[in-house]
Amino acid sequence: MLREPETRDRAAFIELLASPDVHTYLGGPRPRDELEREMPEAPERWPGSFVVELDGAMIGRILLRRATEHHRPAAAGKVDLGYLFLPRAWGFGYAAEACAAALDWLEGVLPGEPVVLATQTANVGSMRLAAKLGFTEVERFRAWDADQWLGLRPPVLPSA
Ligand SMILES: CC(C)(COP(=O)(O)OP(=O)(O)OC[C@H]1O[C@@H](n2cnc3c(N)ncnc32)[C@H](O)[C@@H]1OP(=O)(O)O)[C@@H](O)C(=O)NCCC(=O)NCCS
């Protein structure tokens, strides 16, 4: 289920942001004590920021944000998809299901909107997920000391 973040998600948010496994390809985790100190009690809410819930507990998050300033000119101004799941929820198809639902939501609120996604090429799971969701390669580039992939999901054309 996709829903807005809530106060009760705080521990799961900290787990997600402090997990070295989750951040292997994302520049490293944040220190847990710093997160405990600095994370507000009530999470920020905005359209496109989703918590993914399974059996009543948060297992991940999905972000659809307009990238006003992006590392790559091809992505600037476009909606960008990001996803982070807790390791215990990996490998069951949840990310694919939840991202597809978030992209459906976007199609409802902004019909015909293209979406971009950037990921490290070494992040095999993320690369596979991007392909599964219909993203195709725009370009590869080097940033943050790693090889990166920029994908684009073209607008869904209305069926005739
Ligand atoms: C990337 C991530 C979201 C994948 O989550 P997941 O729930 O395991 O993904 P799914 O189960 O929906 O799998 C989607 C596809 O990727 C494949 N996949 C997932 N992890 C994989 C891995 N480590 N190696 C190879 N393929 C993998 C799955 O097999 C599936 O493809 P298939 O249906 O053809 O078999 C998850 O590993 C994660 O949160 N990683 C840390 C955060 C991160 O790196 N985010 C990317 C930021 S750009």
XYZ file of C-alpha atoms and ligand atoms in Angstrom:
208
model
C 0.000 0.000 0.000
C 1.184 3.521 -0.786
C 0.375 6.228 1.745
C 1.642 9.497 3.197
C 4.438 9.321 5.808
C 3.207 9.381 9.410
C 4.737 10.041 12.838
C 4.708 6.282 13.593
C 7.128 5.683 10.675
C 10.016 7.466 12.414
C 11.875 4.305 13.502
C 11.585 2.775 10.025
C 12.798 6.030 8.433
C 15.846 5.971 10.707
C 16.459 2.286 9.923
C 16.264 3.041 6.196
C 18.598 6.049 6.293
C 21.109 4.419 8.672
C 21.327 1.108 6.795
C 24.718 0.494 5.130
C 23.076 -2.118 2.849
C 20.465 0.329 1.590
C 23.174 2.943 0.920
C 25.797 0.769 -0.783
C 25.194 2.677 -4.043
C 23.899 5.901 -2.537
C 26.968 7.491 -1.014
C 26.801 5.755 2.354
C 24.363 5.792 5.286
C 23.889 8.577 7.843
C 24.952 8.000 11.450
C 22.054 6.607 13.478
C 22.644 8.897 16.487
C 22.567 11.963 14.226
C 19.274 10.776 12.702
C 17.812 10.106 16.152
C 18.723 13.663 17.162
C 17.736 15.537 14.015
C 14.769 13.757 12.466
C 11.573 15.657 13.219
C 8.766 13.815 15.001
C 6.284 14.615 12.250
C 7.548 13.789 8.761
C 7.294 16.233 5.902
C 4.451 15.491 3.525
C 4.158 16.490 -0.089
C 2.500 15.053 -3.183
C 4.795 12.357 -4.611
C 6.330 11.336 -1.263
C 5.051 7.861 -0.412
C 5.623 5.330 2.298
C 5.237 1.725 1.172
C 3.408 -0.318 3.772
C 3.128 -4.103 4.054
C 0.974 -5.751 6.705
C 0.775 -2.507 8.679
C 4.521 -1.732 8.712
C 6.628 0.576 6.572
C 8.959 -1.379 4.270
C 10.185 1.417 2.032
C 9.636 4.724 0.409
C 9.096 6.096 -3.050
C 9.767 9.654 -4.147
C 8.508 11.379 -7.268
C 10.115 14.830 -7.351
C 10.542 17.404 -10.043
C 14.277 17.752 -10.561
C 14.601 21.515 -11.007
C 18.370 21.275 -10.923
C 19.768 17.959 -12.033
C 23.295 16.717 -12.589
C 22.350 15.960 -16.203
C 20.707 18.550 -18.474
C 18.498 15.814 -20.002
C 16.857 15.300 -16.611
C 16.473 18.924 -15.515
C 12.866 19.939 -14.977
C 11.593 16.373 -15.264
C 9.940 14.265 -12.597
C 12.507 11.943 -11.000
C 11.708 8.557 -9.432
C 13.604 7.393 -6.349
C 13.080 4.272 -4.228
C 14.496 2.828 -1.011
C 13.362 -0.406 0.594
C 14.426 -2.094 3.809
C 16.653 -5.111 3.074
C 14.228 -7.567 4.668
C 11.701 -6.604 1.971
C 14.046 -7.055 -1.018
C 13.540 -9.724 -3.620
C 9.780 -10.214 -3.372
C 8.682 -7.920 -6.169
C 7.450 -5.247 -3.748
C 9.564 -2.470 -5.277
C 8.297 -3.244 -8.777
C 4.690 -3.360 -7.600
C 4.925 -0.204 -5.496
C 6.812 1.849 -8.113
C 4.316 0.831 -10.798
C 1.494 1.996 -8.507
C 3.276 5.326 -7.859
C 3.777 5.831 -11.603
C 0.058 5.094 -12.125
C -0.733 7.732 -9.503
C 1.449 10.225 -11.395
C -0.303 9.382 -14.648
C -3.575 10.239 -12.908
C -2.431 13.634 -11.590
C -0.092 14.643 -14.441
C -1.140 12.705 -17.538
C 1.568 12.261 -20.164
C 4.415 13.246 -17.845
C 7.821 11.698 -18.670
C 9.823 10.397 -15.690
C 13.590 10.120 -15.246
C 15.608 7.882 -12.959
C 19.303 7.928 -12.146
C 21.116 4.987 -10.597
C 24.613 3.563 -10.355
C 25.264 0.970 -13.044
C 26.710 -1.302 -10.336
C 23.307 -1.297 -8.601
C 22.087 -4.384 -10.450
C 18.775 -4.624 -8.600
C 17.951 -0.989 -9.306
C 18.982 -1.289 -12.974
C 16.757 -4.354 -13.330
C 13.870 -2.614 -11.596
C 14.223 0.428 -13.881
C 14.053 -1.780 -16.974
C 11.057 -3.614 -15.590
C 9.260 -0.311 -15.034
C 9.808 0.728 -18.668
C 12.800 3.064 -18.292
C 15.247 3.085 -21.190
C 18.756 4.475 -21.293
C 19.307 8.153 -22.076
C 22.970 8.218 -21.171
C 25.670 6.915 -18.893
C 27.837 9.343 -16.994
C 30.404 9.523 -14.258
C 29.553 11.273 -10.989
C 30.265 10.898 -7.293
C 33.167 8.538 -8.142
C 30.876 5.992 -9.790
C 29.370 5.079 -13.157
C 25.791 6.306 -13.337
C 22.849 5.507 -15.600
C 20.123 7.950 -16.574
C 16.886 6.383 -17.747
C 13.681 7.872 -19.113
C 10.172 6.506 -19.054
C 8.342 8.098 -21.946
C 4.814 9.368 -21.451
C 2.132 6.715 -21.604
C 0.152 7.337 -24.790
C -3.603 7.308 -24.411
C -5.051 4.133 -25.902
C -7.064 4.614 -29.073
C 16.721 -1.595 -5.670
C 15.615 -2.105 -4.748
C 14.530 -1.051 -4.619
C 15.015 -3.388 -5.353
O 13.982 -3.807 -4.484
P 13.301 -5.235 -4.612
O 12.039 -5.220 -3.788
O 14.293 -6.297 -4.343
O 12.908 -5.262 -6.135
P 11.903 -6.268 -6.805
O 11.817 -7.523 -5.970
O 10.635 -5.560 -7.155
O 12.700 -6.635 -8.108
C 12.646 -5.902 -9.320
C 13.546 -6.620 -10.320
O 14.928 -6.438 -9.941
C 15.551 -7.700 -9.738
N 16.489 -7.550 -8.626
C 16.265 -6.991 -7.421
N 17.389 -7.006 -6.692
C 18.341 -7.595 -7.471
C 19.715 -7.884 -7.291
N 20.357 -7.557 -6.165
N 20.378 -8.478 -8.303
C 19.757 -8.786 -9.465
N 18.450 -8.520 -9.705
C 17.765 -7.938 -8.708
C 14.417 -8.645 -9.424
O 14.776 -9.977 -9.723
C 13.313 -8.127 -10.346
O 13.509 -8.504 -11.677
P 12.715 -9.760 -12.281
O 11.269 -9.554 -11.986
O 13.063 -9.735 -13.702
O 13.241 -10.950 -11.547
C 16.160 -2.456 -3.333
O 17.191 -3.387 -3.474
C 16.648 -1.254 -2.568
O 15.890 -0.557 -1.906
N 17.976 -1.000 -2.597
C 18.589 0.055 -1.818
C 18.216 1.435 -2.272
C 18.657 1.708 -3.675
O 19.745 1.323 -4.090
N 17.809 2.423 -4.399
C 18.096 2.828 -5.740
C 18.350 4.288 -5.723
S 18.645 4.880 -7.371
